Short mmCIF file of C-alpha atoms in Angstrom, two decimals:
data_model
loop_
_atom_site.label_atom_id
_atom_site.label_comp_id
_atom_site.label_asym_id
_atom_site.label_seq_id
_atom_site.Cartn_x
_atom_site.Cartn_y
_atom_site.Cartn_z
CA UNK A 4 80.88 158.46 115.49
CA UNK A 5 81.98 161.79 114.67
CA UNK A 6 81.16 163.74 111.24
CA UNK A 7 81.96 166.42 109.47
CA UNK A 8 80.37 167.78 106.93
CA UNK A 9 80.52 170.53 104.12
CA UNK A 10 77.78 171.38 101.93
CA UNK A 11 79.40 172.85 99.20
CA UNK A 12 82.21 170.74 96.90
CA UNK A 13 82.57 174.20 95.02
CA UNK A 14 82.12 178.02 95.57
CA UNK A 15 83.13 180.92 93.30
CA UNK A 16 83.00 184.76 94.63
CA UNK A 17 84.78 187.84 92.96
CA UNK A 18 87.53 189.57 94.52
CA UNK A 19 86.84 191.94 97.37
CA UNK A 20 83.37 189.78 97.74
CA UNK A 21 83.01 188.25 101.17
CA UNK A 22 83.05 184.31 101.44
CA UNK A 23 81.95 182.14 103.75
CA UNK A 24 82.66 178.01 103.33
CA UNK A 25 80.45 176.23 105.46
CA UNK A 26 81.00 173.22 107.79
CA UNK A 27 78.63 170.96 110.09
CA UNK A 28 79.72 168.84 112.37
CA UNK A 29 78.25 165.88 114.90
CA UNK A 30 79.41 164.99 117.67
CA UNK A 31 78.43 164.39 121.24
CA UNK A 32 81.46 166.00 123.21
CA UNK A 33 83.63 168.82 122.91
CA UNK A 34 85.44 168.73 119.37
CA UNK A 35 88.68 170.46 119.04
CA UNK A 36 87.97 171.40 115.27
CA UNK A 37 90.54 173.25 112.46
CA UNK A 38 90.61 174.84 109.00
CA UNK A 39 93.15 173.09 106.44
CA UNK A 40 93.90 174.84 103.07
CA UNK A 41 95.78 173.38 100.15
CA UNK A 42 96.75 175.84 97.66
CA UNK A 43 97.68 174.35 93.91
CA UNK A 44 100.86 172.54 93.81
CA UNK A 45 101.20 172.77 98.12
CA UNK A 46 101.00 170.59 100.94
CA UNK A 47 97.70 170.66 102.90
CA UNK A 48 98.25 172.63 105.83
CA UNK A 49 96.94 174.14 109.40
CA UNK A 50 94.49 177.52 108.41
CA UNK A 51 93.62 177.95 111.93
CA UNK A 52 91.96 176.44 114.72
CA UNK A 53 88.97 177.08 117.17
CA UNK A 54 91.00 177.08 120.35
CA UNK A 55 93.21 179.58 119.38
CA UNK A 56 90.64 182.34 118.02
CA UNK A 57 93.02 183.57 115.71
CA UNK A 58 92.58 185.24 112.39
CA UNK A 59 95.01 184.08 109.49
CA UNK A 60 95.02 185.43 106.23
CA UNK A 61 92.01 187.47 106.88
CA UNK A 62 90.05 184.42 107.90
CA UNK A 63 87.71 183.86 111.13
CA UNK A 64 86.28 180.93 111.97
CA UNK A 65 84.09 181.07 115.23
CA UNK A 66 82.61 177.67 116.67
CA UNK A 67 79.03 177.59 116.97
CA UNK A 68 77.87 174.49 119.78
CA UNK A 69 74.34 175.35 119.44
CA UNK A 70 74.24 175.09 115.19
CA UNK A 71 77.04 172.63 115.71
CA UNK A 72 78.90 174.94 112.95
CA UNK A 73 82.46 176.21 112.36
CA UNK A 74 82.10 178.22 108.99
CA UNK A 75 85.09 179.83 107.77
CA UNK A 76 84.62 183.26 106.72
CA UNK A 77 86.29 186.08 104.73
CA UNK A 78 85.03 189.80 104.53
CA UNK A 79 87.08 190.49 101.14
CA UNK A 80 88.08 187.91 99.27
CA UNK A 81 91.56 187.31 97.26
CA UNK A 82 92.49 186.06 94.07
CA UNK A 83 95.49 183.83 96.05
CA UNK A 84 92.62 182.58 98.47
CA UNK A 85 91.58 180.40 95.90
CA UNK A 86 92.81 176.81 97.29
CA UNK A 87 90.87 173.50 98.19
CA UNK A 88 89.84 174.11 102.12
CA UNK A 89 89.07 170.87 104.78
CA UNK A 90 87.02 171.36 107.91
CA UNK A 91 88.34 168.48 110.34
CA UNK A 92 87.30 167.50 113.74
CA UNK A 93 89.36 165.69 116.66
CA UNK A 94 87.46 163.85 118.90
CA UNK A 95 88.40 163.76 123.01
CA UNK A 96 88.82 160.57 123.40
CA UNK A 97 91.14 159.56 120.47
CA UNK A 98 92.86 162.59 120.35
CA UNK A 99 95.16 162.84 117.19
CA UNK A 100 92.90 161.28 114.61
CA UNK A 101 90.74 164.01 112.50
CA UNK A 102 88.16 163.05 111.06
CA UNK A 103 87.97 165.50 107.58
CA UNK A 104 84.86 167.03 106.09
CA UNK A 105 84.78 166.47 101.88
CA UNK A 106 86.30 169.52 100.90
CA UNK A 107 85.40 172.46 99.51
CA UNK A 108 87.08 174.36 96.50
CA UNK A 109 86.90 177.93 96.11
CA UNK A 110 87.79 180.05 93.36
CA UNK A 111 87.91 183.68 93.50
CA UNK A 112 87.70 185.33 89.98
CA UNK A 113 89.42 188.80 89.47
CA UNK B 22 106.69 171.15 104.80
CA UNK B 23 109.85 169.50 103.24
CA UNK B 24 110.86 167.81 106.85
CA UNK B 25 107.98 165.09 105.56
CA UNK B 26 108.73 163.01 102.11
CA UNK B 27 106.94 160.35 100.84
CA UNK B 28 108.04 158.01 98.05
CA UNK B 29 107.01 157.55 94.89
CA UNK B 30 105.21 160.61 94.25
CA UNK B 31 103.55 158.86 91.10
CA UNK B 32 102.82 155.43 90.45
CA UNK B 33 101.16 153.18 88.24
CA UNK B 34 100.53 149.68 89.05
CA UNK B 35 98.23 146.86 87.65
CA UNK B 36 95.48 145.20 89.66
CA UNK B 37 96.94 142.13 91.92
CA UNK B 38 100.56 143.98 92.41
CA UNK B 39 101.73 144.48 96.09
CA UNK B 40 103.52 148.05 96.02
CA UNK B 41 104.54 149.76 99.25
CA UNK B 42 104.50 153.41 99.58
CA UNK B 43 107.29 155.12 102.00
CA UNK B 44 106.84 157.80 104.40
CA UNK B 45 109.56 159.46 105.99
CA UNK B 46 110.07 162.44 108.42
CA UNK B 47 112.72 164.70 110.12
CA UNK B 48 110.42 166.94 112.58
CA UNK B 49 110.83 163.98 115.44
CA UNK B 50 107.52 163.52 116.00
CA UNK B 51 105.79 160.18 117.60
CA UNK B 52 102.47 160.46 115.67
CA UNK B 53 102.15 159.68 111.94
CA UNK B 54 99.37 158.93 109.63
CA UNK B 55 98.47 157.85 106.42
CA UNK B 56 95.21 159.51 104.72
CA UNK B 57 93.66 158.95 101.45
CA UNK B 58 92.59 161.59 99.24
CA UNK B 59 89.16 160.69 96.87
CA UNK B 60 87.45 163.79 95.23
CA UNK B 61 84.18 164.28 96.74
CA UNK B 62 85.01 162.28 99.98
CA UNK B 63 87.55 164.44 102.02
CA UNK B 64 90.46 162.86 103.61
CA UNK B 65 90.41 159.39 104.70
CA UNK B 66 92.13 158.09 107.75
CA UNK B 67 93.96 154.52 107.09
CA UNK B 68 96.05 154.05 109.83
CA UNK B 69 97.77 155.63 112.30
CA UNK B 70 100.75 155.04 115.03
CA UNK B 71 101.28 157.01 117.52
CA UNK B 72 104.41 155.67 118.43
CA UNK B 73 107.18 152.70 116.84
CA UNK B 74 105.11 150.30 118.46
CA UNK B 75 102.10 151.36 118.00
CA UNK B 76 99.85 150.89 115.00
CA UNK B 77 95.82 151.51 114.83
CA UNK B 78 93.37 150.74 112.21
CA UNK B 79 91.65 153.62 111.16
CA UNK B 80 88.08 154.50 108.95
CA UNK B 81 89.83 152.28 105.82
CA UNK B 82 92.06 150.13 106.61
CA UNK B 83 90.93 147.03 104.76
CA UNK B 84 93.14 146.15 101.56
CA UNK B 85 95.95 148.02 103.41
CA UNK B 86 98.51 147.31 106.09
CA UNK B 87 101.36 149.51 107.47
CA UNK B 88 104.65 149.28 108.91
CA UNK B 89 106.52 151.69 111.23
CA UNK B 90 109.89 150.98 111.05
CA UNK B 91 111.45 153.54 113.06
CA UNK B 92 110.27 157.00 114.60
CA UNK B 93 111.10 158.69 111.29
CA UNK B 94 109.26 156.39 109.19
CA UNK B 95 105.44 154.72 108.24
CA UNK B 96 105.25 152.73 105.13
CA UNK B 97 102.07 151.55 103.36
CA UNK B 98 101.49 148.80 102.13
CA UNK B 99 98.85 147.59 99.12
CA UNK B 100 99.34 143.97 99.36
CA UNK B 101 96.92 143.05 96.40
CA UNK B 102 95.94 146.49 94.44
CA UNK B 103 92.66 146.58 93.47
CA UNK B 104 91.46 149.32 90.93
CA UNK B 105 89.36 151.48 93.83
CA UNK B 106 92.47 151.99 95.52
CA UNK B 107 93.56 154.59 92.44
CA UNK B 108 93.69 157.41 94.91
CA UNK B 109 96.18 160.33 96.23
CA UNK B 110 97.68 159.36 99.64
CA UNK B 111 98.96 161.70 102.07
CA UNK B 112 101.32 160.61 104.68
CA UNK B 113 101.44 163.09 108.07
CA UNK B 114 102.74 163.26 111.16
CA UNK B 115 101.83 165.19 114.26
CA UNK B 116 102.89 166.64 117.50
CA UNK B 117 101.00 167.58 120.65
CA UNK B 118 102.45 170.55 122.60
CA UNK B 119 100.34 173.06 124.99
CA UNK B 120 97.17 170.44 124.48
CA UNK B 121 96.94 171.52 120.90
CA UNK B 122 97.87 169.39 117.65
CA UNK B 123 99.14 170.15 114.38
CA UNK B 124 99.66 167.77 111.52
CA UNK B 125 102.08 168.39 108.84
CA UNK B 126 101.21 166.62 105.36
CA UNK B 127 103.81 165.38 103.27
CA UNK B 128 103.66 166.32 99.20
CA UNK B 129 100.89 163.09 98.79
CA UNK B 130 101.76 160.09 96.33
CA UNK B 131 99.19 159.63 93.40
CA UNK B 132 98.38 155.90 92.46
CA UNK B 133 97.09 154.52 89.44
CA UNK B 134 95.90 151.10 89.47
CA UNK B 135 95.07 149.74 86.13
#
């Protein structure tokens, strides 16, 4: 069964630091995997995703098969970056159900 | 993403109590999903339908059943609440265009079972 993990439940940085939330996954096949952020008082929503190798908000995330990583990273960090982000995973076989990491919340301080 | 509600936001409810918690959406998609929310665990699949008559268990579906009553809407259902079900629930729903998906959360309903 698939997994996803991340390592940290909490990670602080000052503005105009760079960040970087980690994010582990397992799984045999080829994982479609995504970035969800939920910003206080907001729905949880679509960051980005590995397919489209897009940057959103300033954020990269590049897919790593060999580490079996997908760490979302930030060169300069923003105060309104602080949010609670999910690394999720869709299988290709049962395509539709993610499978979420634990979350991790970041703060950045001013 | 106001095009997916969910009703009651809040709710308390004492251990035994069947409550039901609605799900509704106006994006027209097929796919919906309900997820709980427990800090230090992530998001939790319960179930999931990809279409009216369609309904799959997911990672937690024990304690819980569902009912998709229409394309619009996915209720949950608690038929006995049991404390450990106090959680934050997220209902979502998803499409699949150009071989890529999106899901769109709804605001989440927070239960308190006493």
């Amino acid at each position: 069964a698939q997994r996803v993990t991340q390592p940290e439940k909490l990670l602080s940085v000052f503005k105009g630091a760079p960040v970087e939330l980690k994010c582990n996954y397992s799984y045999s096949g080829s994982p479609e995997l995504f970035w969800y952020v939920q910003y206080s008082r907001q729905r949880l929503q679509l960051l980005l995703r590995h397919i489209s190798r897009e940057s959103i908000k300033g954020f990269t995330a590049d897919l790593n098969k060999g580490e079996t990583s997908f760490h979302l990273k930030k060169p300069f960090a923003q105060e309104e970056d602080s949010a609670m982000y999910y690394c999720a995973l869709i299988d290709g076989t049962s395509y539709g159900k993610l499978t979420f990491g634990q979350g991790t919340i970041l703060t950045v301080h001013p | 993403d106001a095009d997916v509600t969910q009703t009651p936001r809040n709710r308390i409810t004492k251990t035994g109590k069947r409550i039901m918690l609605e799900c509704s959406q106006t994006k027209g998609h097929d796919r919906m999903y309900w997820y709980r929310q427990d800090p230090g665990l992530g998001l939790r699949l319960i179930y999931y339908s990809f279409d009216v008559k369609d309904i799959n268990k997911g990672e937690i579906s024990d304690g819980y059943s569902v009912s998709r009553q229409a394309q619009a809407k996915f209720s949950l259902s608690l038929e006995s609440a049991i404390p450990n079900q106090t959680a934050l629930y997220f209902c979502a729903t998803s499409d699949f265009r150009d071989s890529q998906e999106t899901q769109y959360f709804g605001p989440g309903t927070r239960l308190l079972v006493l």
